[in-house]
Tab-separated table of C-alpha atoms and ligand atoms in Angstrom:
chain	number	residue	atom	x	y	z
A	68	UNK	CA	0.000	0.000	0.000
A	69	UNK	CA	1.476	3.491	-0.920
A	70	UNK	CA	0.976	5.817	2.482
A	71	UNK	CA	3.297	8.792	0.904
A	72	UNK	CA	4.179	10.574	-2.196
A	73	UNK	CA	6.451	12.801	-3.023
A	74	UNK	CA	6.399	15.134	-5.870
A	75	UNK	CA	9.306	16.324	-6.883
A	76	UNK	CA	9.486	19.273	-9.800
A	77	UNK	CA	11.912	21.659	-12.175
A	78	UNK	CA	10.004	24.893	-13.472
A	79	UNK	CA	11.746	27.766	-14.637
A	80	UNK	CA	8.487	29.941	-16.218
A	81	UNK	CA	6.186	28.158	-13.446
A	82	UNK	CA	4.257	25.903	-16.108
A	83	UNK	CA	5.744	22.585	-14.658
A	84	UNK	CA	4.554	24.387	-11.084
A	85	UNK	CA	1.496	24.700	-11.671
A	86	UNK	CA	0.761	21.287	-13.287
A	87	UNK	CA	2.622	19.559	-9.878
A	88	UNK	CA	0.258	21.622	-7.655
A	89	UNK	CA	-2.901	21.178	-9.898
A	90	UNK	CA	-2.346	17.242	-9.476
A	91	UNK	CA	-0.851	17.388	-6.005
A	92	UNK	CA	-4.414	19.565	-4.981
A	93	UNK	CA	-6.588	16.763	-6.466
A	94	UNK	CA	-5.061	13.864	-4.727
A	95	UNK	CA	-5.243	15.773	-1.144
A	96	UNK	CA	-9.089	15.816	-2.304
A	97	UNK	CA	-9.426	12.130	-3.057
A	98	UNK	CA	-6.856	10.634	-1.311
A	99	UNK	CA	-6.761	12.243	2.304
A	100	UNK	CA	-4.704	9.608	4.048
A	101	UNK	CA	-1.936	9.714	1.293
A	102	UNK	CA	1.388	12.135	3.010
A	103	UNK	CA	2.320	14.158	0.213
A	104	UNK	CA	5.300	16.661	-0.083
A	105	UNK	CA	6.116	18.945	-3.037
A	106	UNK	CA	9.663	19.941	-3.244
A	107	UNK	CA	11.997	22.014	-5.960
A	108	UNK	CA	14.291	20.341	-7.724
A	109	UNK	CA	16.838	22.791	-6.465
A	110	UNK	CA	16.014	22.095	-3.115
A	111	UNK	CA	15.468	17.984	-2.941
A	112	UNK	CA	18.053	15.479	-2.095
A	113	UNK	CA	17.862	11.953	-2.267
A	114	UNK	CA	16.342	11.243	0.776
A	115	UNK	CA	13.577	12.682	-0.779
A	116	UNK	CA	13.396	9.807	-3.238
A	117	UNK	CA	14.311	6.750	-0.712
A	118	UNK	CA	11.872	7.743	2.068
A	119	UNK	CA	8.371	8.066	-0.071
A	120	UNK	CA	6.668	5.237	-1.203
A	121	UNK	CA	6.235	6.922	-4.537
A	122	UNK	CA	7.161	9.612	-6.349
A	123	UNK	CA	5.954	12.163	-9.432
A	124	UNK	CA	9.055	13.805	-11.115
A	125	UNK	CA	8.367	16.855	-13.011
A	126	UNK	CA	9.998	18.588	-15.888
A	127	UNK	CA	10.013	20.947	-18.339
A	128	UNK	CA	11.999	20.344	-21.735
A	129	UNK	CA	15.226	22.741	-21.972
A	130	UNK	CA	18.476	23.442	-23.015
A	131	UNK	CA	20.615	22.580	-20.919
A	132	UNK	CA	24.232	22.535	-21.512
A	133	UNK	CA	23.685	23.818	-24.918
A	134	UNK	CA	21.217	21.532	-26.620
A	135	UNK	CA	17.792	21.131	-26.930
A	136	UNK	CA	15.728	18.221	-25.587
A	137	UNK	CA	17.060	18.246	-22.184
A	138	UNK	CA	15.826	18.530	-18.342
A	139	UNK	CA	15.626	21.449	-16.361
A	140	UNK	CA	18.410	21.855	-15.329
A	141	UNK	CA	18.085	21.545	-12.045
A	142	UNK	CA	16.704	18.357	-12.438
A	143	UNK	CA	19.206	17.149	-14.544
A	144	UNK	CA	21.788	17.959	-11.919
A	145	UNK	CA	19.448	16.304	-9.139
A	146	UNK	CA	19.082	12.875	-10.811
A	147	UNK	CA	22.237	12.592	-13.229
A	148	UNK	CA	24.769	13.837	-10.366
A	149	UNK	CA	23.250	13.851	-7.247
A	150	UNK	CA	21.551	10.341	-7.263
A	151	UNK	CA	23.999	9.190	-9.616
A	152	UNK	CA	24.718	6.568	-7.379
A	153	UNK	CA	21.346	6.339	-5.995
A	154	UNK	CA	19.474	2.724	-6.879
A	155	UNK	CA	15.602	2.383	-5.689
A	156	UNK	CA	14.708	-1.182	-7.006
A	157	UNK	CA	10.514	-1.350	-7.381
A	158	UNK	CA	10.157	2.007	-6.057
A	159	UNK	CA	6.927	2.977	-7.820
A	160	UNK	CA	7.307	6.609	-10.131
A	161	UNK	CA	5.312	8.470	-12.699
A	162	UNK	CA	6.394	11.574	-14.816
A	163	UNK	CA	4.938	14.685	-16.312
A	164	UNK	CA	7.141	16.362	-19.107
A	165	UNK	CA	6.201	19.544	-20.571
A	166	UNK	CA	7.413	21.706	-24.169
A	167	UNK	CA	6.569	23.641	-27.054
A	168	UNK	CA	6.176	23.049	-30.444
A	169	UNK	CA	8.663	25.636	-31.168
A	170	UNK	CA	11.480	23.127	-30.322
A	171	UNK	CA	12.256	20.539	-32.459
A	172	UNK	CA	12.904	17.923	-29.711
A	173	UNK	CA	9.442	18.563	-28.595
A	174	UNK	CA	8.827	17.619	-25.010
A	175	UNK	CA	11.855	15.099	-25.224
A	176	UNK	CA	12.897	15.392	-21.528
A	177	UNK	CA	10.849	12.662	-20.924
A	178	UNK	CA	13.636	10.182	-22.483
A	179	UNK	CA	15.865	11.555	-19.507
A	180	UNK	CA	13.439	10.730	-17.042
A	181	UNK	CA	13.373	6.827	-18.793
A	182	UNK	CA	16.749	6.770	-18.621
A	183	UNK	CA	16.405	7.989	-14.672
A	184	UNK	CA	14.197	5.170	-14.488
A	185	UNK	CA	16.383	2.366	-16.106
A	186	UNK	CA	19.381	3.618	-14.012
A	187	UNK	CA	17.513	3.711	-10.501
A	188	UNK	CA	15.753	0.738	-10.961
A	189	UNK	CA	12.789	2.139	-10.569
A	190	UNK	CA	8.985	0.915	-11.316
A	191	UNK	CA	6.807	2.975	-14.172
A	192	UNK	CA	3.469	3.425	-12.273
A	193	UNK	CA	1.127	4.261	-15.434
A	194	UNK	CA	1.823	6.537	-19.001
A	195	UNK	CA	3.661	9.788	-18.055
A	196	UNK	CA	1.455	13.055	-18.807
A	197	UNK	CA	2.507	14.744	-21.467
A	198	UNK	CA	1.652	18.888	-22.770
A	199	UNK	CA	2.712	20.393	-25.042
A	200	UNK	CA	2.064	24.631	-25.443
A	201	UNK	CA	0.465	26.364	-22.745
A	202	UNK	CA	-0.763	23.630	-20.175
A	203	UNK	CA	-3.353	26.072	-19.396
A	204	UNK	CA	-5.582	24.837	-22.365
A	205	UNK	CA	-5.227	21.581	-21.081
A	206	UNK	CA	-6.846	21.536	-18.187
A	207	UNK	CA	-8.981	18.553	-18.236
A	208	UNK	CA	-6.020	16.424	-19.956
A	209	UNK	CA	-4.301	17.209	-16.873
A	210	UNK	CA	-7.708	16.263	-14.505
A	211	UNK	CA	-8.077	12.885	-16.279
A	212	UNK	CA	-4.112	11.974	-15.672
A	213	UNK	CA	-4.603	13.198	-12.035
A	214	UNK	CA	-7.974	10.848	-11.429
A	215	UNK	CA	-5.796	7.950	-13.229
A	216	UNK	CA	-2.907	8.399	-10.966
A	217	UNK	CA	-4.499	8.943	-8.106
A	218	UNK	CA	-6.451	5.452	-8.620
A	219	UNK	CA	-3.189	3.541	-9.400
A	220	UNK	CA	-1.898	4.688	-6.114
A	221	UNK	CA	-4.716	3.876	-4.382
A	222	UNK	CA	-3.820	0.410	-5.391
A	223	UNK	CA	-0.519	-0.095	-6.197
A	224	UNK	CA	1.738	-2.138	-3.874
A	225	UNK	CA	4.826	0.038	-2.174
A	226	UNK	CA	7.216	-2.847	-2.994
A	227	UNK	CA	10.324	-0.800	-3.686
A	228	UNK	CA	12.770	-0.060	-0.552
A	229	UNK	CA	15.537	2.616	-0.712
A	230	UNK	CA	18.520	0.828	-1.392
A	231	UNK	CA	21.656	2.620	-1.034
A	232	UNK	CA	24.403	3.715	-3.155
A	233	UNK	CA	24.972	-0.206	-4.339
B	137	LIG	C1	15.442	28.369	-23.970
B	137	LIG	C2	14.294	27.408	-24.091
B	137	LIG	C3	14.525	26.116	-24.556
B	137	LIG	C4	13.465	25.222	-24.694
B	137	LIG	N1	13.694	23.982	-25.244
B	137	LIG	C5	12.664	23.154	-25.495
B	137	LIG	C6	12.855	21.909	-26.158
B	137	LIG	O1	13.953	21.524	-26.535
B	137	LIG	N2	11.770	21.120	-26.366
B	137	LIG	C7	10.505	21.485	-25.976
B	137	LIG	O2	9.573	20.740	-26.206
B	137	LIG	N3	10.285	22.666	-25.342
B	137	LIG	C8	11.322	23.507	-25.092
B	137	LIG	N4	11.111	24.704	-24.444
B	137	LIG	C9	9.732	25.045	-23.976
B	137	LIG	C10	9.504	24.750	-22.476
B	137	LIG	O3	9.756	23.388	-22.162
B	137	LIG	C11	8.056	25.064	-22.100
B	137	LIG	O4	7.850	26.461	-22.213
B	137	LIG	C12	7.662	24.569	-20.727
B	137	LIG	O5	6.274	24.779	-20.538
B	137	LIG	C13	8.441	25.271	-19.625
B	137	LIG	O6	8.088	24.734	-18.389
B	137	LIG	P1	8.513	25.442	-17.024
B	137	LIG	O7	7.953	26.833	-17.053
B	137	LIG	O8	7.900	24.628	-15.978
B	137	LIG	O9	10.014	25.409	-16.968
B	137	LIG	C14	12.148	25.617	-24.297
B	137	LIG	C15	11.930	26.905	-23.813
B	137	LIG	C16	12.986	27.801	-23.724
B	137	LIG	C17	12.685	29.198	-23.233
């Protein structure tokens, strides 16, 4: 059973910011028992990832370090240097991954968050939420995804445990 969730986020315009707290405001409605935190990525550290039962990582698509496609850079540094070492076998996740069609790598920071994914060990709780353009418009895309997500958690299994730096 999943008691707590943390929701960790990059947002540099607040668009990423106010998708996290749009989702994180619906669970506290439907799922009152479930602890939830909302941190920065600037600001988390991997305990913030070991001691939840799940997580929701954030991003939107940037380019950082020069080209396109990327993280936020703040989460980029957060799970490609800071938990570089980090492995969470099982430990149940979902994404959200925002961009523009003005890119050309349009919303493509969600093939860093796979790759977070692969490297932790980590378990893909249900299809990552997707926007791209103003995430505004997409309101009830973004209300569907949240009454999805909120139902897998309300039944998935917590069956990953932190494992340190193996
Ligand atoms: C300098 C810059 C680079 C960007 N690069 C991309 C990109 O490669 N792919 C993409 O889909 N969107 C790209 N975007 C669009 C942002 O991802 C989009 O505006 C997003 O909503 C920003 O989210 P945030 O405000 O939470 O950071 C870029 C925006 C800027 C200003």
């Amino acid at each position: 059973m999943i008691n707590s969730l943390n929701i960790i986020y990059g947002s540099i315009n607040g668009n990423t910011e106010y998708v996290m707290g749009r989702i994180e405001a619906f669970l506290r409605t439907v799922l009152p028992g479930l602890i939830i935190r909302r941190v920065r990525a600037e600001t988390a550290k991997p305990d913030d990832f070991k001691l939840a039962d799940a997580l929701l990582l954030g991003s939107g698509t940037w380019n950082t370090g020069g080209d396109e496609g990327q993280l936020n850079p703040h989460m980029h540094a957060l799970l490609f240097e800071h938990l570089k070492d980090v492995r969470l076998p099982g430990k149940p996740m979902a994404f959200v991954s925002l961009g523009d069609e003005q890119h050309h790598f349009i919303t493509d920071c969600i093939g860093h968050f796979r790759l977070f994914l692969q490297n932790v060990k980590g378990e893909k709780l249900l299809q990552s939420l997707i926007l791209v353009n103003d995430p505004y418009t997409e309101l009830e895309r973004i209300d569907r995804w949240a009454k999805d997500f909120s139902e897998t958690l309300a039944t998935a299994d917590a069956s990953g445990k932190p494992d340190d730096e193996s």
